[in-house]
Amino acid sequence: MEAILPWIQEHLLAVVAILITIVLVYHYLIEKETGAKLSKRYRNSIFEAQSKIFLNATQYLISGNKDLAIKEFLSAVDINRETIETYFALGGLFRSNGEIEKAISIHRSLIARENISESHRLRALKELALDFDKGGFIDKAIETYRDVLKINRDQFEVIQALCRIYEDIEDWDQAYNYRIMLSKVGHNNQAETISHILVQKAKQYFEKGDFKKCEEDLEDAFRFAPSVSAKILRLKLFLVSGDLEQAKYLLLEILKEHPMYASFVFVSIGEDFKTSNEALKKDYQARLEVLRKYFLDLDDKDLTTSASVVLSKVRLLKEAGMINEAFELLKGWMDTNKNSSEVMKVEYIKLLIELQKKDEALTQTRGLLDNLHQTLAKHYCRQCGYNSDSLFWRCPQCHEWETIQFRWKV
């Protein structure tokens, strides 16, 4: 089964064309049984011609020649303009080939037909929404997707598409509404994603300085799921309010549950705090320094075994100009962990150079170069493999939430 799925994905259009041919055969047999007005010889000639055309189109699709496949489907339309499946196939081919205007024209013509069934009209409306979506006509795509839901609200793919669009344009209110709708029609738990969406909404209030509304949305986020993004934003609110004890407790909780996020936490809470209140900004920075010192002084056995935590401490010490302390911390780690990662070794070499320990730096560099692997991007998505040096909560490629994984970049 695992070997078949990749082949189906690679030749999806060809599979669709074959299925359409089967549908045509079915309609032909039904038409034959019910005694259509056309003569038997004429019906047979249409069927034979269409079968040949679909066979040719399928072969072109398998070979990757979409243009010739489109020509074959156009021939099928010329032979029998009542074959709706041909129009659907042709519209899908135009869309996949980037000819969005032609796909839109075909699907609009299907919707405008008087003799079309409601199921086919709904299908044509969905296809039209996909045309607008792929063509980048976001407002029209949203409007058409919504029209589909007015007819049938249990359209999982349509609701999912609206979720993606609203999250892309950062309309978090609508993103929240459609994620709630998706949770009702789908089988996957949406609580974690909804939590992230509410956090994004709360962050907008945080950036505006409306900390009360930020807290309200954050409370809603926690009611769905205690996501990492929610905890980090709450940590920032503790720094704003001056509740350092709660901030320390929450920081320790995050580090113990997700030690890999150690660097991420301090990057997030250390981002430029935008406010016109200079006194509040100064207090925030002072409290942030207290929290950093607390982190650097932590001597928890569960945390000292984490390379991410140790490296985060080393880099914070370097930023503070405490090179000797950073060296002693990393040297202790290197002595205990003989098979340290390349990035830990590189950081160690940098410190040796800064401390003028050139002979040892040269020795360590030779050993590193003998086994150095190719440098990779700092972060990647565990869902689809997307790579990025930038931090992300939602993957820009597969649109899944909290799938970020870390590689310490050399």
Tab-separated table of C-alpha atoms in Angstrom:
chain	number	residue	atom	x	y	z
A	1	MET	CA	0.000	0.000	0.000
A	2	GLU	CA	2.839	2.397	0.874
A	3	ALA	CA	4.372	1.821	-2.567
A	4	ILE	CA	1.065	2.448	-4.363
A	5	LEU	CA	0.189	5.772	-2.702
A	6	PRO	CA	3.218	7.732	-4.048
A	7	TRP	CA	2.459	6.477	-7.564
A	8	ILE	CA	-1.193	7.570	-7.275
A	9	GLN	CA	-0.118	11.025	-6.052
A	10	GLU	CA	2.351	11.362	-8.918
A	11	HIS	CA	-0.224	10.342	-11.538
A	12	LEU	CA	-3.330	11.839	-9.898
A	13	LEU	CA	-4.674	13.454	-13.078
A	14	ALA	CA	-4.284	10.200	-14.979
A	15	VAL	CA	-6.222	8.347	-12.272
A	16	VAL	CA	-8.954	10.998	-12.466
A	17	ALA	CA	-9.144	10.613	-16.245
A	18	ILE	CA	-9.511	6.826	-15.931
A	19	LEU	CA	-12.286	7.260	-13.356
A	20	ILE	CA	-14.052	9.702	-15.664
A	21	THR	CA	-13.851	7.128	-18.476
A	22	ILE	CA	-15.462	4.555	-16.161
A	23	VAL	CA	-18.217	7.057	-15.351
A	24	LEU	CA	-18.817	7.593	-19.069
A	25	VAL	CA	-19.104	3.847	-19.575
A	26	TYR	CA	-21.611	3.729	-16.734
A	27	HIS	CA	-23.681	6.578	-18.205
A	28	TYR	CA	-23.556	4.908	-21.595
A	29	LEU	CA	-24.938	1.649	-20.177
A	30	ILE	CA	-27.658	3.494	-18.273
A	31	GLU	CA	-28.560	5.431	-21.390
A	32	LYS	CA	-28.662	2.180	-23.317
A	33	GLU	CA	-31.000	0.537	-20.785
A	34	THR	CA	-33.402	3.473	-20.608
A	35	GLY	CA	-33.688	3.743	-24.370
A	36	ALA	CA	-32.419	7.207	-25.304
A	37	LYS	CA	-33.827	8.911	-28.393
A	38	LEU	CA	-30.565	8.582	-30.292
A	39	SER	CA	-30.233	5.562	-32.530
A	40	LYS	CA	-28.210	2.644	-31.232
A	41	ARG	CA	-25.612	3.046	-33.982
A	42	TYR	CA	-25.228	6.795	-33.225
A	43	ARG	CA	-24.897	6.186	-29.491
A	44	ASN	CA	-22.292	3.515	-30.123
A	45	SER	CA	-20.294	5.793	-32.390
A	46	ILE	CA	-20.261	8.576	-29.760
A	47	PHE	CA	-19.200	6.154	-27.059
A	48	GLU	CA	-16.435	4.635	-29.181
A	49	ALA	CA	-15.111	8.076	-30.138
A	50	GLN	CA	-15.176	9.304	-26.544
A	51	SER	CA	-13.521	6.127	-25.283
A	52	LYS	CA	-10.685	6.598	-27.742
A	53	ILE	CA	-10.314	10.244	-26.770
A	54	PHE	CA	-10.214	9.489	-23.034
A	55	LEU	CA	-7.718	6.696	-23.609
A	56	ASN	CA	-5.483	9.125	-25.517
A	57	ALA	CA	-5.945	11.806	-22.842
A	58	THR	CA	-4.999	9.316	-20.126
A	59	GLN	CA	-1.825	8.363	-21.976
A	60	TYR	CA	-0.878	12.037	-22.385
A	61	LEU	CA	-1.466	12.663	-18.681
A	62	ILE	CA	0.686	9.694	-17.681
A	63	SER	CA	3.471	11.003	-19.888
A	64	GLY	CA	3.067	14.481	-18.337
A	65	ASN	CA	1.812	16.227	-21.492
A	66	LYS	CA	-1.107	18.281	-20.141
A	67	ASP	CA	-1.511	20.418	-23.267
A	68	LEU	CA	-2.246	17.435	-25.534
A	69	ALA	CA	-4.533	15.957	-22.863
A	70	ILE	CA	-6.521	19.213	-22.844
A	71	LYS	CA	-6.880	19.030	-26.628
A	72	GLU	CA	-8.274	15.504	-26.352
A	73	PHE	CA	-10.824	16.587	-23.732
A	74	LEU	CA	-11.865	19.496	-25.948
A	75	SER	CA	-12.513	16.960	-28.704
A	76	ALA	CA	-14.716	14.999	-26.309
A	77	VAL	CA	-16.735	18.143	-25.591
A	78	ASP	CA	-17.203	18.745	-29.325
A	79	ILE	CA	-18.557	15.208	-29.806
A	80	ASN	CA	-21.055	15.340	-26.926
A	81	ARG	CA	-21.684	18.641	-25.153
A	82	GLU	CA	-23.988	16.995	-22.611
A	83	THR	CA	-21.168	15.033	-20.965
A	84	ILE	CA	-20.726	16.994	-17.719
A	85	GLU	CA	-17.838	14.847	-16.503
A	86	THR	CA	-15.831	15.943	-19.531
A	87	TYR	CA	-16.273	19.580	-18.521
A	88	PHE	CA	-15.180	18.834	-14.956
A	89	ALA	CA	-12.115	17.006	-16.223
A	90	LEU	CA	-11.293	19.821	-18.615
A	91	GLY	CA	-11.755	22.497	-15.956
A	92	GLY	CA	-9.473	20.617	-13.546
A	93	LEU	CA	-6.839	20.253	-16.251
A	94	PHE	CA	-6.935	23.943	-17.117
A	95	ARG	CA	-6.506	24.803	-13.417
A	96	SER	CA	-3.611	22.413	-12.900
A	97	ASN	CA	-2.010	23.781	-16.058
A	98	GLY	CA	-2.216	27.346	-14.717
A	99	GLU	CA	-4.924	28.455	-17.173
A	100	ILE	CA	-7.158	29.785	-14.402
A	101	GLU	CA	-9.377	32.027	-16.536
A	102	LYS	CA	-10.365	29.090	-18.782
A	103	ALA	CA	-11.092	26.897	-15.749
A	104	ILE	CA	-13.254	29.676	-14.259
A	105	SER	CA	-15.152	30.047	-17.535
A	106	ILE	CA	-15.920	26.313	-17.721
A	107	HIS	CA	-17.119	26.033	-14.119
A	108	ARG	CA	-19.237	29.180	-14.395
A	109	SER	CA	-20.884	27.784	-17.524
A	110	LEU	CA	-21.743	24.601	-15.616
A	111	ILE	CA	-23.273	26.555	-12.728
A	112	ALA	CA	-25.393	28.581	-15.183
A	113	ARG	CA	-26.900	25.482	-16.831
A	114	GLU	CA	-30.624	24.968	-16.293
A	115	ASN	CA	-30.618	21.201	-16.745
A	116	ILE	CA	-27.810	20.433	-14.287
A	117	SER	CA	-28.474	18.476	-11.071
A	118	GLU	CA	-28.014	20.165	-7.700
A	119	SER	CA	-25.151	17.821	-6.823
A	120	HIS	CA	-23.335	18.774	-10.039
A	121	ARG	CA	-24.059	22.459	-9.422
A	122	LEU	CA	-22.554	22.186	-5.931
A	123	ARG	CA	-19.530	20.395	-7.340
A	124	ALA	CA	-19.068	23.090	-9.999
A	125	LEU	CA	-19.277	25.773	-7.296
A	126	LYS	CA	-16.546	24.026	-5.299
A	127	GLU	CA	-14.389	23.754	-8.408
A	128	LEU	CA	-14.918	27.461	-9.098
A	129	ALA	CA	-13.805	28.285	-5.555
A	130	LEU	CA	-10.662	26.215	-6.131
A	131	ASP	CA	-10.030	28.144	-9.358
A	132	PHE	CA	-10.243	31.485	-7.534
A	133	ASP	CA	-8.113	30.129	-4.690
A	134	LYS	CA	-5.320	28.874	-6.941
A	135	GLY	CA	-5.507	32.015	-9.070
A	136	GLY	CA	-4.935	34.212	-6.022
A	137	PHE	CA	-8.377	35.847	-6.140
A	138	ILE	CA	-8.718	35.594	-2.365
A	139	ASP	CA	-11.910	37.646	-1.890
A	140	LYS	CA	-13.722	35.742	-4.648
A	141	ALA	CA	-12.438	32.422	-3.298
A	142	ILE	CA	-13.761	33.236	0.179
A	143	GLU	CA	-17.125	34.335	-1.214
A	144	THR	CA	-17.487	31.198	-3.350
A	145	TYR	CA	-16.392	28.827	-0.577
A	146	ARG	CA	-19.014	30.460	1.640
A	147	ASP	CA	-21.637	29.982	-1.079
A	148	VAL	CA	-20.825	26.272	-1.038
A	149	LEU	CA	-21.348	26.158	2.730
A	150	LYS	CA	-24.723	27.882	2.360
A	151	ILE	CA	-25.837	24.863	0.338
A	152	ASN	CA	-24.092	22.216	2.438
A	153	ARG	CA	-22.289	23.062	5.691
A	154	ASP	CA	-20.670	19.615	6.045
A	155	GLN	CA	-17.928	20.285	3.488
A	156	PHE	CA	-14.688	19.455	5.313
A	157	GLU	CA	-12.332	20.441	2.483
A	158	VAL	CA	-14.118	23.749	1.958
A	159	ILE	CA	-13.980	24.687	5.652
A	160	GLN	CA	-10.334	23.622	5.767
A	161	ALA	CA	-9.576	25.872	2.775
A	162	LEU	CA	-11.249	28.829	4.514
A	163	CYS	CA	-9.212	28.136	7.657
A	164	ARG	CA	-6.017	28.217	5.613
A	165	ILE	CA	-6.948	31.450	3.822
A	166	TYR	CA	-7.943	33.332	6.982
A	167	GLU	CA	-4.801	32.156	8.776
A	168	ASP	CA	-2.686	33.243	5.792
A	169	ILE	CA	-4.185	36.749	5.831
A	170	GLU	CA	-4.088	36.801	9.667
A	171	ASP	CA	-7.809	37.386	10.129
A	172	TRP	CA	-7.769	35.566	13.441
A	173	ASP	CA	-11.453	36.125	14.290
A	174	GLN	CA	-12.605	34.341	11.131
A	175	ALA	CA	-9.826	31.759	11.450
A	176	TYR	CA	-11.144	30.941	14.928
A	177	ASN	CA	-14.766	30.694	13.711
A	178	TYR	CA	-13.935	28.291	10.895
A	179	ARG	CA	-11.633	26.157	13.069
A	180	ILE	CA	-14.565	25.721	15.452
A	181	MET	CA	-16.719	24.716	12.472
A	182	LEU	CA	-13.977	22.334	11.283
A	183	SER	CA	-13.856	20.656	14.688
A	184	LYS	CA	-17.572	19.853	14.346
A	185	VAL	CA	-17.397	18.247	10.891
A	186	GLY	CA	-13.924	16.639	11.084
A	187	HIS	CA	-12.419	13.828	13.114
A	188	ASN	CA	-9.175	15.534	14.168
A	189	ASN	CA	-8.917	17.417	17.448
A	190	GLN	CA	-8.549	21.126	16.652
A	191	ALA	CA	-7.984	22.287	20.257
A	192	GLU	CA	-4.224	22.863	19.933
A	193	THR	CA	-4.624	24.789	16.681
A	194	ILE	CA	-7.476	26.896	18.070
A	195	SER	CA	-5.256	27.720	21.047
A	196	HIS	CA	-2.524	28.977	18.692
A	197	ILE	CA	-5.041	31.075	16.757
A	198	LEU	CA	-6.321	32.713	19.935
A	199	VAL	CA	-2.716	33.401	20.946
A	200	GLN	CA	-2.131	35.174	17.627
A	201	LYS	CA	-5.250	37.233	18.266
A	202	ALA	CA	-4.058	38.009	21.807
A	203	LYS	CA	-0.636	39.052	20.488
A	204	GLN	CA	-2.284	41.755	18.386
A	205	TYR	CA	-3.751	43.258	21.550
A	206	PHE	CA	-0.395	42.876	23.323
A	207	GLU	CA	1.354	44.833	20.571
A	208	LYS	CA	-1.293	47.564	20.858
A	209	GLY	CA	-0.766	47.743	24.612
A	210	ASP	CA	-4.277	46.478	25.409
A	211	PHE	CA	-3.105	43.939	27.991
A	212	LYS	CA	-6.587	43.346	29.431
A	213	LYS	CA	-8.034	42.095	26.127
A	214	CYS	CA	-4.803	40.196	25.516
A	215	GLU	CA	-5.309	38.357	28.816
A	216	GLU	CA	-8.946	37.586	27.941
A	217	ASP	CA	-8.044	35.953	24.623
A	218	LEU	CA	-5.139	34.167	26.269
A	219	GLU	CA	-7.485	32.687	28.884
A	220	ASP	CA	-9.633	31.359	26.036
A	221	ALA	CA	-6.498	29.877	24.433
A	222	PHE	CA	-5.639	28.000	27.625
A	223	ARG	CA	-9.181	26.660	27.852
A	224	PHE	CA	-8.622	24.906	24.521
A	225	ALA	CA	-5.028	23.776	25.117
A	226	PRO	CA	-1.968	24.946	27.105
A	227	SER	CA	0.113	25.398	23.951
A	228	VAL	CA	3.736	26.531	24.111
A	229	SER	CA	2.874	29.775	22.307
A	230	ALA	CA	0.207	30.505	24.948
A	231	LYS	CA	2.680	29.943	27.774
A	232	ILE	CA	5.308	32.197	26.192
A	233	LEU	CA	2.785	35.028	25.750
A	234	ARG	CA	1.670	34.612	29.362
A	235	LEU	CA	5.326	34.835	30.355
A	236	LYS	CA	5.509	38.221	28.583
A	237	LEU	CA	2.378	39.369	30.405
A	238	PHE	CA	3.987	38.426	33.733
A	239	LEU	CA	6.967	40.590	32.796
A	240	VAL	CA	4.637	43.472	31.940
A	241	SER	CA	2.740	43.173	35.232
A	242	GLY	CA	5.935	42.638	37.246
A	243	ASP	CA	4.925	39.230	38.630
A	244	LEU	CA	8.432	37.777	38.542
A	245	GLU	CA	7.693	34.813	40.787
A	246	GLN	CA	5.014	33.557	38.424
A	247	ALA	CA	7.312	34.305	35.483
A	248	LYS	CA	10.087	32.168	36.990
A	249	TYR	CA	7.698	29.335	37.765
A	250	LEU	CA	6.262	29.380	34.236
A	251	LEU	CA	9.707	29.565	32.622
A	252	LEU	CA	10.824	26.484	34.565
A	253	GLU	CA	7.639	24.672	33.524
A	254	ILE	CA	8.231	25.444	29.835
A	255	LEU	CA	11.879	24.382	30.010
A	256	LYS	CA	11.074	21.079	31.722
A	257	GLU	CA	8.253	20.233	29.329
A	258	HIS	CA	9.958	21.549	26.181
A	259	PRO	CA	13.726	22.005	26.754
A	260	MET	CA	14.261	22.352	23.003
A	261	TYR	CA	12.381	25.680	23.170
A	262	ALA	CA	14.922	27.256	25.545
A	263	SER	CA	16.407	29.547	22.895
A	264	PHE	CA	12.992	30.173	21.336
A	265	VAL	CA	11.616	31.436	24.664
A	266	PHE	CA	14.302	34.071	25.127
A	267	VAL	CA	14.144	35.153	21.482
A	268	SER	CA	10.366	35.617	21.838
A	269	ILE	CA	10.307	37.488	25.137
A	270	GLY	CA	13.404	39.466	24.147
A	271	GLU	CA	11.794	40.892	21.004
A	272	ASP	CA	11.551	44.661	20.954
A	273	PHE	CA	8.756	45.599	23.361
A	274	LYS	CA	6.759	48.215	21.447
A	275	THR	CA	5.101	50.741	23.715
A	276	SER	CA	4.896	54.518	23.981
A	277	ASN	CA	5.235	54.150	27.754
A	278	GLU	CA	8.993	54.496	28.212
A	279	ALA	CA	8.811	53.718	31.944
A	280	LEU	CA	6.971	50.429	31.251
A	281	LYS	CA	9.470	49.562	28.521
A	282	LYS	CA	12.371	50.170	30.916
A	283	ASP	CA	10.700	48.067	33.642
A	284	TYR	CA	10.075	45.247	31.148
A	285	GLN	CA	13.748	45.133	30.135
A	286	ALA	CA	14.854	45.172	33.776
A	287	ARG	CA	12.514	42.286	34.624
A	288	LEU	CA	13.705	40.404	31.538
A	289	GLU	CA	17.295	40.678	32.807
A	290	VAL	CA	16.185	39.255	36.174
A	291	LEU	CA	14.551	36.329	34.370
A	292	ARG	CA	17.671	35.721	32.257
A	293	LYS	CA	19.821	35.686	35.415
A	294	TYR	CA	17.404	33.229	37.008
A	295	PHE	CA	17.740	30.980	33.947
A	296	LEU	CA	21.544	31.211	33.975
A	297	ASP	CA	21.650	30.337	37.675
A	298	LEU	CA	19.343	27.321	37.300
A	299	ASP	CA	21.085	24.120	38.350
A	300	ASP	CA	18.343	21.611	37.713
A	301	LYS	CA	19.506	18.089	36.853
A	302	ASP	CA	16.667	17.631	34.347
A	303	LEU	CA	17.836	20.715	32.449
A	304	THR	CA	21.621	20.345	32.606
A	305	THR	CA	21.354	17.201	30.459
A	306	SER	CA	19.684	19.147	27.633
A	307	ALA	CA	22.068	20.398	24.927
A	308	SER	CA	19.540	23.080	23.913
A	309	VAL	CA	19.385	24.487	27.443
A	310	VAL	CA	23.182	24.463	27.833
A	311	LEU	CA	23.747	26.114	24.469
A	312	SER	CA	21.097	28.746	25.228
A	313	LYS	CA	22.902	29.547	28.480
A	314	VAL	CA	26.246	29.765	26.684
A	315	ARG	CA	24.890	32.198	24.120
A	316	LEU	CA	23.194	34.363	26.740
A	317	LEU	CA	26.462	34.512	28.693
A	318	LYS	CA	28.323	35.544	25.553
A	319	GLU	CA	25.772	38.284	24.836
A	320	ALA	CA	26.359	39.577	28.369
A	321	GLY	CA	30.122	39.573	27.777
A	322	MET	CA	30.697	36.775	30.302
A	323	ILE	CA	33.066	34.790	28.070
A	324	ASN	CA	34.915	32.953	30.859
A	325	GLU	CA	31.671	31.784	32.457
A	326	ALA	CA	30.381	30.620	29.056
A	327	PHE	CA	33.627	28.715	28.478
A	328	GLU	CA	33.542	26.979	31.871
A	329	LEU	CA	29.923	25.942	31.365
A	330	LEU	CA	30.532	24.545	27.888
A	331	LYS	CA	33.822	22.877	28.871
A	332	GLY	CA	32.021	21.060	31.655
A	333	TRP	CA	29.429	19.866	29.149
A	334	MET	CA	32.097	18.763	26.647
A	335	ASP	CA	34.020	16.844	29.342
A	336	THR	CA	30.858	14.998	30.373
A	337	ASN	CA	29.526	14.419	26.853
A	338	LYS	CA	32.351	13.128	24.679
A	339	ASN	CA	30.075	12.648	21.671
A	340	SER	CA	28.788	16.208	21.580
A	341	SER	CA	27.125	17.550	18.463
A	342	GLU	CA	29.048	19.514	15.842
A	343	VAL	CA	27.380	22.752	16.829
A	344	MET	CA	28.491	22.354	20.457
A	345	LYS	CA	32.037	21.753	19.230
A	346	VAL	CA	31.917	24.826	16.985
A	347	GLU	CA	30.680	26.973	19.877
A	348	TYR	CA	33.489	25.571	22.024
A	349	ILE	CA	36.082	26.433	19.337
A	350	LYS	CA	34.716	29.985	19.090
A	351	LEU	CA	35.187	30.422	22.833
A	352	LEU	CA	38.711	29.000	22.665
A	353	ILE	CA	39.590	31.538	19.982
A	354	GLU	CA	38.080	34.420	21.949
A	355	LEU	CA	40.101	33.371	25.006
A	356	GLN	CA	43.290	33.139	22.902
A	357	LYS	CA	43.625	29.376	23.516
A	358	LYS	CA	44.879	28.909	19.960
A	359	ASP	CA	46.632	25.538	20.275
A	360	GLU	CA	43.602	23.842	21.770
A	361	ALA	CA	41.332	25.598	19.231
A	362	LEU	CA	43.468	24.209	16.389
A	363	THR	CA	43.314	20.698	17.829
A	364	GLN	CA	39.539	20.866	18.238
A	365	THR	CA	39.115	22.306	14.727
A	366	ARG	CA	41.083	19.449	13.138
A	367	GLY	CA	38.905	16.911	14.907
A	368	LEU	CA	35.756	18.739	13.884
A	369	LEU	CA	36.725	19.013	10.201
A	370	ASP	CA	37.363	15.273	10.026
A	371	ASN	CA	33.732	14.592	10.882
A	372	LEU	CA	31.914	17.771	9.840
A	373	HIS	CA	28.532	17.172	8.228
A	374	GLN	CA	26.790	19.522	5.847
A	375	THR	CA	25.373	22.626	7.509
A	376	LEU	CA	21.575	22.687	7.585
A	377	ALA	CA	18.907	25.317	8.143
A	378	LYS	CA	18.280	26.126	11.774
A	379	HIS	CA	14.626	24.996	11.859
A	380	TYR	CA	12.476	22.500	9.987
A	381	CYS	CA	8.867	21.254	9.972
A	382	ARG	CA	8.450	17.699	11.222
A	383	GLN	CA	5.254	17.386	9.152
A	384	CYS	CA	6.505	18.274	5.660
A	385	GLY	CA	10.255	18.920	6.066
A	386	TYR	CA	10.106	22.670	5.287
A	387	ASN	CA	13.417	24.347	6.217
A	388	SER	CA	13.876	27.873	7.512
A	389	ASP	CA	16.287	29.976	9.531
A	390	SER	CA	13.283	31.924	10.830
A	391	LEU	CA	11.156	30.848	13.775
A	392	PHE	CA	7.593	29.812	12.969
A	393	TRP	CA	4.596	28.503	14.898
A	394	ARG	CA	2.652	27.710	11.723
A	395	CYS	CA	4.510	26.035	8.866
A	396	PRO	CA	4.428	28.269	5.744
A	397	GLN	CA	4.389	25.174	3.514
A	398	CYS	CA	1.934	22.648	4.992
A	399	HIS	CA	0.122	25.177	7.259
A	400	GLU	CA	0.256	22.868	10.300
A	401	TRP	CA	0.739	24.401	13.737
A	402	GLU	CA	3.582	23.785	16.230
A	403	THR	CA	5.499	21.373	13.988
A	404	ILE	CA	8.790	23.291	14.266
A	405	GLN	CA	11.886	21.262	15.071
A	406	PHE	CA	15.338	22.657	15.778
A	407	ARG	CA	18.791	22.079	14.358
A	408	TRP	CA	21.513	24.147	15.979
A	409	LYS	CA	23.168	25.643	12.938
A	410	VAL	CA	26.947	25.625	12.621
